[in-house]
Amino acid sequence: MDDETAEIELLQQNLNKTRQISKRMTTILDSFDTRLAKLEKSILPLYTATQILNRRRTNIDKTLSRIEDLANTQQDIAADEALILRGPQPGNLDVYKEALERLNTSIAFNSADQDLAASARLVETGAKKLTQLYTKVVAEGSSGTTPAPGTDFMLSSFPSSLLPTLSLVVSFLRTLPLPSTHPSHPAAQSILSTLKEAQKGYADMRGNWSVKCLEGQGKRLVARADTVDPLATGRDFREWVEMMLGTAEEEYKLLIELSPLSSPQMVASAYGTLMAPILKLFHSVLNQLITLTKKSLHKYNFLALSAYEGLLSLQPHWDELLSRRSSDHMMEKNEPKDGLQSLRALCLRSFPEFLADMKMGAMSRGSDTSTKLMDFVNSTVAYIERMPQVLSAVESALLALGDGNWKMGEGVQVGKGNKEDIGGSIIERFLRKRSSSSYARRLVDDAVDDVVTTAISSLTAISRTARRPPFGSVFLLNNISYLRQNLLIEPADDNILAVLSPATSEALKSAYRTAKAGYFDSNFSPLMQAITDDPKDKSNKAAAKEKFTRFFDLLDEVVERHKLAKVLDEDPKGRADISEEIVMLVVPSFQRFTQKQKDKEFSKNPQKYIKRTAEDVESQLKGLFR
């Protein structure tokens, strides 16, 4: 117990000592806290000042760095500005391109307004300098000496020496910022306007260069039109238009390759500008040919038909090319279809006016002894000879005119037949119209038949009005034989037979037989009548003497007449055939009559009346056709 009490007292004493020590430590700590508070209060102003100085130092460093950057940037901009203002050089395009790309990069990542504006102005200037180089190269490639008229040529694509430079410039221009690709670029809209002007200038220069190359050929075509075969002129016109289409096709390929703005809308708009002067030239040359044709449609009708056929065949190519233009160019004047309609109107007029000219020509034969070929006969042959060469144009025009409408002014009721065959006519027309090509060929056959029958009718009417029938018969035979020979017997072109229907061929043959019979009747029937026995004059020697006298007088008249009236002067075979027929007609009859009268001893001196032997008469008759 005493031990435990002693331990407790010892612990109590130790606790008191610990309490005293803790109290002294607390006092010391309170003293430290007070001192720290005083120290902190003393240091705080210095700390605050130090923070401010640190911030100022950081700002100063950033400012100095920015000033340095700006100084370097200004130096770069100054260097790029000098390069850009000098303009791109043909051998220095890469350096120029890099300068513009740096400026575009600075615009994309630089937020300083002043630098942005300056860089944008330089980019815009650089774009203008590039387009100036582009325009200069295009102008150089669109000038020079044009091909001489009359030579075969195709407008060259572009000078090979200039194409590499131009291609590099075009590739560079296509990388410039535009509103569609760089909507936030300050110079994008201005660059777009600049490129539009450059592309329009390209189209204008190339279009005018094309015209310059083509117009010499066109002028030569018009200048020679009144001295060259109209059909050949029409063909030359077609070849010229083909050349024009080839040029336009080549220019379209070039435009796609060399356009700074390659979008379909921009290319279409530029192509419309390029085609405008070409179309104007086409319309100008065509109008001059149309004006020439209108002055004498009879003379130049095949110029119109040939040119019309050429344009018909080329119309799909025209349509394809012109469809590549933008819609704002579609409604412009001078379209090829307008010229096609003008030619078509002339072709429609050519058929009825040709028939009318034939009838007018039949009103003036010339003198009573004239047996020459009529102008309208030559025209008829030439007309039919040329029809197969422009058959598609002829068919198109006749289809547009309608069945029989080429006989205007004759009171023709188109599409109405006779009462007895009206049913068959309707069926025939229905079956023929089932095939437009066969119907068109039937119209051609009908038109040719009308031309030939009109010529035959006009010639027959002229021959009947002659005051001296023998000369009229020779006139009719010469003209009908010329038609028959050149259209049926020996046509210049086998295709002529393709447009002659069986009815037309038969009409020519029949007219020739009739004309020949009329010629025999007018010139040799009196001879035959002079030596024909009359039953009443069996023993009348005076009558026989009179017959011989009349026969030789008439023979002399025939000989004299044929010195003026040349029969089938351009047909040796025809003359030989007629000569043989006349000899076979006259000489045997003369021999029989002569022998019969000699047997009757009609005269003691027969040589006084029989002035020529049968051989002499035969020789004299054959001499008529030498």
JSON list of C-alpha atoms in Angstrom, two decimals, residues 244-346:
[
{"chain": "A", "resi": 244, "resn": "MET", "atom": "CA", "xyz": [-15.75, 26.48, -138.30]},
{"chain": "A", "resi": 245, "resn": "LEU", "atom": "CA", "xyz": [-17.23, 23.67, -136.22]},
{"chain": "A", "resi": 246, "resn": "GLY", "atom": "CA", "xyz": [-13.84, 21.98, -135.94]},
{"chain": "A", "resi": 247, "resn": "THR", "atom": "CA", "xyz": [-12.34, 25.26, -134.75]},
{"chain": "A", "resi": 248, "resn": "ALA", "atom": "CA", "xyz": [-15.12, 25.73, -132.19]},
{"chain": "A", "resi": 249, "resn": "GLU", "atom": "CA", "xyz": [-14.64, 22.17, -130.95]},
{"chain": "A", "resi": 250, "resn": "GLU", "atom": "CA", "xyz": [-10.90, 22.67, -130.55]},
{"chain": "A", "resi": 251, "resn": "GLU", "atom": "CA", "xyz": [-11.42, 25.99, -128.78]},
{"chain": "A", "resi": 252, "resn": "TYR", "atom": "CA", "xyz": [-13.78, 24.35, -126.30]},
{"chain": "A", "resi": 253, "resn": "LYS", "atom": "CA", "xyz": [-11.10, 21.79, -125.38]},
{"chain": "A", "resi": 254, "resn": "LEU", "atom": "CA", "xyz": [-8.59, 24.63, -125.00]},
{"chain": "A", "resi": 255, "resn": "LEU", "atom": "CA", "xyz": [-11.00, 26.60, -122.85]},
{"chain": "A", "resi": 256, "resn": "ILE", "atom": "CA", "xyz": [-11.41, 23.70, -120.44]},
{"chain": "A", "resi": 257, "resn": "GLU", "atom": "CA", "xyz": [-7.64, 23.31, -120.25]},
{"chain": "A", "resi": 258, "resn": "LEU", "atom": "CA", "xyz": [-6.71, 26.99, -119.96]},
{"chain": "A", "resi": 259, "resn": "SER", "atom": "CA", "xyz": [-9.57, 28.55, -117.98]},
{"chain": "A", "resi": 260, "resn": "PRO", "atom": "CA", "xyz": [-8.54, 30.15, -114.66]},
{"chain": "A", "resi": 261, "resn": "LEU", "atom": "CA", "xyz": [-12.07, 29.45, -113.40]},
{"chain": "A", "resi": 262, "resn": "SER", "atom": "CA", "xyz": [-12.73, 25.82, -114.23]},
{"chain": "A", "resi": 263, "resn": "SER", "atom": "CA", "xyz": [-16.25, 25.42, -112.86]},
{"chain": "A", "resi": 264, "resn": "PRO", "atom": "CA", "xyz": [-18.81, 24.28, -115.48]},
{"chain": "A", "resi": 265, "resn": "GLN", "atom": "CA", "xyz": [-20.81, 27.49, -115.10]},
{"chain": "A", "resi": 266, "resn": "MET", "atom": "CA", "xyz": [-17.79, 29.73, -115.70]},
{"chain": "A", "resi": 267, "resn": "VAL", "atom": "CA", "xyz": [-16.58, 27.65, -118.67]},
{"chain": "A", "resi": 268, "resn": "ALA", "atom": "CA", "xyz": [-20.08, 27.72, -120.21]},
{"chain": "A", "resi": 269, "resn": "SER", "atom": "CA", "xyz": [-20.27, 31.50, -119.84]},
{"chain": "A", "resi": 270, "resn": "ALA", "atom": "CA", "xyz": [-16.82, 32.01, -121.38]},
{"chain": "A", "resi": 271, "resn": "TYR", "atom": "CA", "xyz": [-17.67, 29.63, -124.25]},
{"chain": "A", "resi": 272, "resn": "GLY", "atom": "CA", "xyz": [-20.74, 31.69, -125.04]},
{"chain": "A", "resi": 273, "resn": "THR", "atom": "CA", "xyz": [-18.52, 34.78, -125.29]},
{"chain": "A", "resi": 274, "resn": "LEU", "atom": "CA", "xyz": [-16.04, 32.90, -127.48]},
{"chain": "A", "resi": 275, "resn": "MET", "atom": "CA", "xyz": [-18.75, 31.65, -129.85]},
{"chain": "A", "resi": 276, "resn": "ALA", "atom": "CA", "xyz": [-20.47, 35.04, -130.28]},
{"chain": "A", "resi": 277, "resn": "PRO", "atom": "CA", "xyz": [-18.07, 36.45, -132.94]},
{"chain": "A", "resi": 278, "resn": "ILE", "atom": "CA", "xyz": [-17.89, 33.06, -134.69]},
{"chain": "A", "resi": 279, "resn": "LEU", "atom": "CA", "xyz": [-21.68, 32.92, -134.97]},
{"chain": "A", "resi": 280, "resn": "LYS", "atom": "CA", "xyz": [-21.73, 36.53, -136.19]},
{"chain": "A", "resi": 281, "resn": "LEU", "atom": "CA", "xyz": [-19.26, 35.64, -138.96]},
{"chain": "A", "resi": 282, "resn": "PHE", "atom": "CA", "xyz": [-21.29, 32.56, -139.90]},
{"chain": "A", "resi": 283, "resn": "HIS", "atom": "CA", "xyz": [-24.47, 34.62, -140.14]},
{"chain": "A", "resi": 284, "resn": "SER", "atom": "CA", "xyz": [-22.73, 37.36, -142.15]},
{"chain": "A", "resi": 285, "resn": "VAL", "atom": "CA", "xyz": [-21.39, 34.97, -144.81]},
{"chain": "A", "resi": 286, "resn": "LEU", "atom": "CA", "xyz": [-24.67, 33.07, -144.97]},
{"chain": "A", "resi": 287, "resn": "ASN", "atom": "CA", "xyz": [-26.66, 36.30, -145.37]},
{"chain": "A", "resi": 288, "resn": "GLN", "atom": "CA", "xyz": [-24.44, 37.39, -148.25]},
{"chain": "A", "resi": 289, "resn": "LEU", "atom": "CA", "xyz": [-25.02, 34.07, -150.00]},
{"chain": "A", "resi": 290, "resn": "ILE", "atom": "CA", "xyz": [-28.77, 34.34, -149.35]},
{"chain": "A", "resi": 291, "resn": "THR", "atom": "CA", "xyz": [-28.83, 37.89, -150.73]},
{"chain": "A", "resi": 292, "resn": "LEU", "atom": "CA", "xyz": [-27.00, 36.74, -153.86]},
{"chain": "A", "resi": 293, "resn": "THR", "atom": "CA", "xyz": [-29.43, 33.84, -154.30]},
{"chain": "A", "resi": 294, "resn": "LYS", "atom": "CA", "xyz": [-32.47, 36.09, -153.90]},
{"chain": "A", "resi": 295, "resn": "LYS", "atom": "CA", "xyz": [-31.25, 38.29, -156.74]},
{"chain": "A", "resi": 296, "resn": "SER", "atom": "CA", "xyz": [-31.57, 35.36, -159.15]},
{"chain": "A", "resi": 297, "resn": "LEU", "atom": "CA", "xyz": [-33.16, 32.34, -157.56]},
{"chain": "A", "resi": 298, "resn": "HIS", "atom": "CA", "xyz": [-33.38, 30.61, -160.94]},
{"chain": "A", "resi": 299, "resn": "LYS", "atom": "CA", "xyz": [-29.61, 30.89, -161.34]},
{"chain": "A", "resi": 300, "resn": "TYR", "atom": "CA", "xyz": [-28.56, 30.15, -157.76]},
{"chain": "A", "resi": 301, "resn": "ASN", "atom": "CA", "xyz": [-31.28, 27.77, -156.58]},
{"chain": "A", "resi": 302, "resn": "PHE", "atom": "CA", "xyz": [-28.78, 24.93, -156.26]},
{"chain": "A", "resi": 303, "resn": "LEU", "atom": "CA", "xyz": [-26.53, 27.11, -154.16]},
{"chain": "A", "resi": 304, "resn": "ALA", "atom": "CA", "xyz": [-29.40, 27.36, -151.68]},
{"chain": "A", "resi": 305, "resn": "LEU", "atom": "CA", "xyz": [-30.19, 23.64, -151.91]},
{"chain": "A", "resi": 306, "resn": "SER", "atom": "CA", "xyz": [-26.55, 22.59, -151.56]},
{"chain": "A", "resi": 307, "resn": "ALA", "atom": "CA", "xyz": [-25.94, 24.94, -148.62]},
{"chain": "A", "resi": 308, "resn": "TYR", "atom": "CA", "xyz": [-29.21, 23.82, -147.03]},
{"chain": "A", "resi": 309, "resn": "GLU", "atom": "CA", "xyz": [-28.25, 20.16, -147.36]},
{"chain": "A", "resi": 310, "resn": "GLY", "atom": "CA", "xyz": [-24.87, 20.90, -145.81]},
{"chain": "A", "resi": 311, "resn": "LEU", "atom": "CA", "xyz": [-26.38, 22.75, -142.84]},
{"chain": "A", "resi": 312, "resn": "LEU", "atom": "CA", "xyz": [-28.96, 20.00, -142.36]},
{"chain": "A", "resi": 313, "resn": "SER", "atom": "CA", "xyz": [-26.20, 17.42, -142.03]},
{"chain": "A", "resi": 314, "resn": "LEU", "atom": "CA", "xyz": [-24.19, 19.64, -139.67]},
{"chain": "A", "resi": 315, "resn": "GLN", "atom": "CA", "xyz": [-27.10, 20.76, -137.48]},
{"chain": "A", "resi": 316, "resn": "PRO", "atom": "CA", "xyz": [-26.59, 18.02, -134.81]},
{"chain": "A", "resi": 317, "resn": "HIS", "atom": "CA", "xyz": [-22.96, 19.11, -134.41]},
{"chain": "A", "resi": 318, "resn": "TRP", "atom": "CA", "xyz": [-24.07, 22.74, -134.10]},
{"chain": "A", "resi": 319, "resn": "ASP", "atom": "CA", "xyz": [-26.64, 21.83, -131.47]},
{"chain": "A", "resi": 320, "resn": "GLU", "atom": "CA", "xyz": [-24.09, 19.88, -129.46]},
{"chain": "A", "resi": 321, "resn": "LEU", "atom": "CA", "xyz": [-21.56, 22.72, -129.49]},
{"chain": "A", "resi": 322, "resn": "LEU", "atom": "CA", "xyz": [-24.05, 25.47, -128.70]},
{"chain": "A", "resi": 323, "resn": "SER", "atom": "CA", "xyz": [-25.57, 23.49, -125.84]},
{"chain": "A", "resi": 324, "resn": "ARG", "atom": "CA", "xyz": [-22.27, 23.97, -124.01]},
{"chain": "A", "resi": 325, "resn": "ARG", "atom": "CA", "xyz": [-22.94, 27.70, -123.64]},
{"chain": "A", "resi": 326, "resn": "SER", "atom": "CA", "xyz": [-24.54, 29.22, -120.56]},
{"chain": "A", "resi": 327, "resn": "SER", "atom": "CA", "xyz": [-28.25, 29.98, -120.65]},
{"chain": "A", "resi": 328, "resn": "ASP", "atom": "CA", "xyz": [-27.71, 33.76, -120.97]},
{"chain": "A", "resi": 329, "resn": "HIS", "atom": "CA", "xyz": [-26.22, 33.18, -124.44]},
{"chain": "A", "resi": 330, "resn": "MET", "atom": "CA", "xyz": [-28.95, 30.84, -125.67]},
{"chain": "A", "resi": 331, "resn": "MET", "atom": "CA", "xyz": [-31.34, 33.62, -126.71]},
{"chain": "A", "resi": 332, "resn": "GLU", "atom": "CA", "xyz": [-28.83, 35.65, -128.73]},
{"chain": "A", "resi": 333, "resn": "LYS", "atom": "CA", "xyz": [-29.33, 36.36, -132.44]},
{"chain": "A", "resi": 334, "resn": "ASN", "atom": "CA", "xyz": [-27.33, 34.84, -135.30]},
{"chain": "A", "resi": 335, "resn": "GLU", "atom": "CA", "xyz": [-28.16, 31.29, -134.33]},
{"chain": "A", "resi": 336, "resn": "PRO", "atom": "CA", "xyz": [-27.48, 28.66, -137.04]},
{"chain": "A", "resi": 337, "resn": "LYS", "atom": "CA", "xyz": [-31.11, 27.54, -136.89]},
{"chain": "A", "resi": 338, "resn": "ASP", "atom": "CA", "xyz": [-32.16, 31.03, -138.05]},
{"chain": "A", "resi": 339, "resn": "GLY", "atom": "CA", "xyz": [-29.92, 30.73, -141.10]},
{"chain": "A", "resi": 340, "resn": "LEU", "atom": "CA", "xyz": [-31.25, 27.23, -141.74]},
{"chain": "A", "resi": 341, "resn": "GLN", "atom": "CA", "xyz": [-34.80, 28.58, -141.80]},
{"chain": "A", "resi": 342, "resn": "SER", "atom": "CA", "xyz": [-33.82, 31.34, -144.24]},
{"chain": "A", "resi": 343, "resn": "LEU", "atom": "CA", "xyz": [-32.23, 28.80, -146.59]},
{"chain": "A", "resi": 344, "resn": "ARG", "atom": "CA", "xyz": [-35.23, 26.54, -146.24]},
{"chain": "A", "resi": 345, "resn": "ALA", "atom": "CA", "xyz": [-37.54, 29.37, -147.32]},
{"chain": "A", "resi": 346, "resn": "LEU", "atom": "CA", "xyz": [-35.43, 29.89, -150.46]}
]
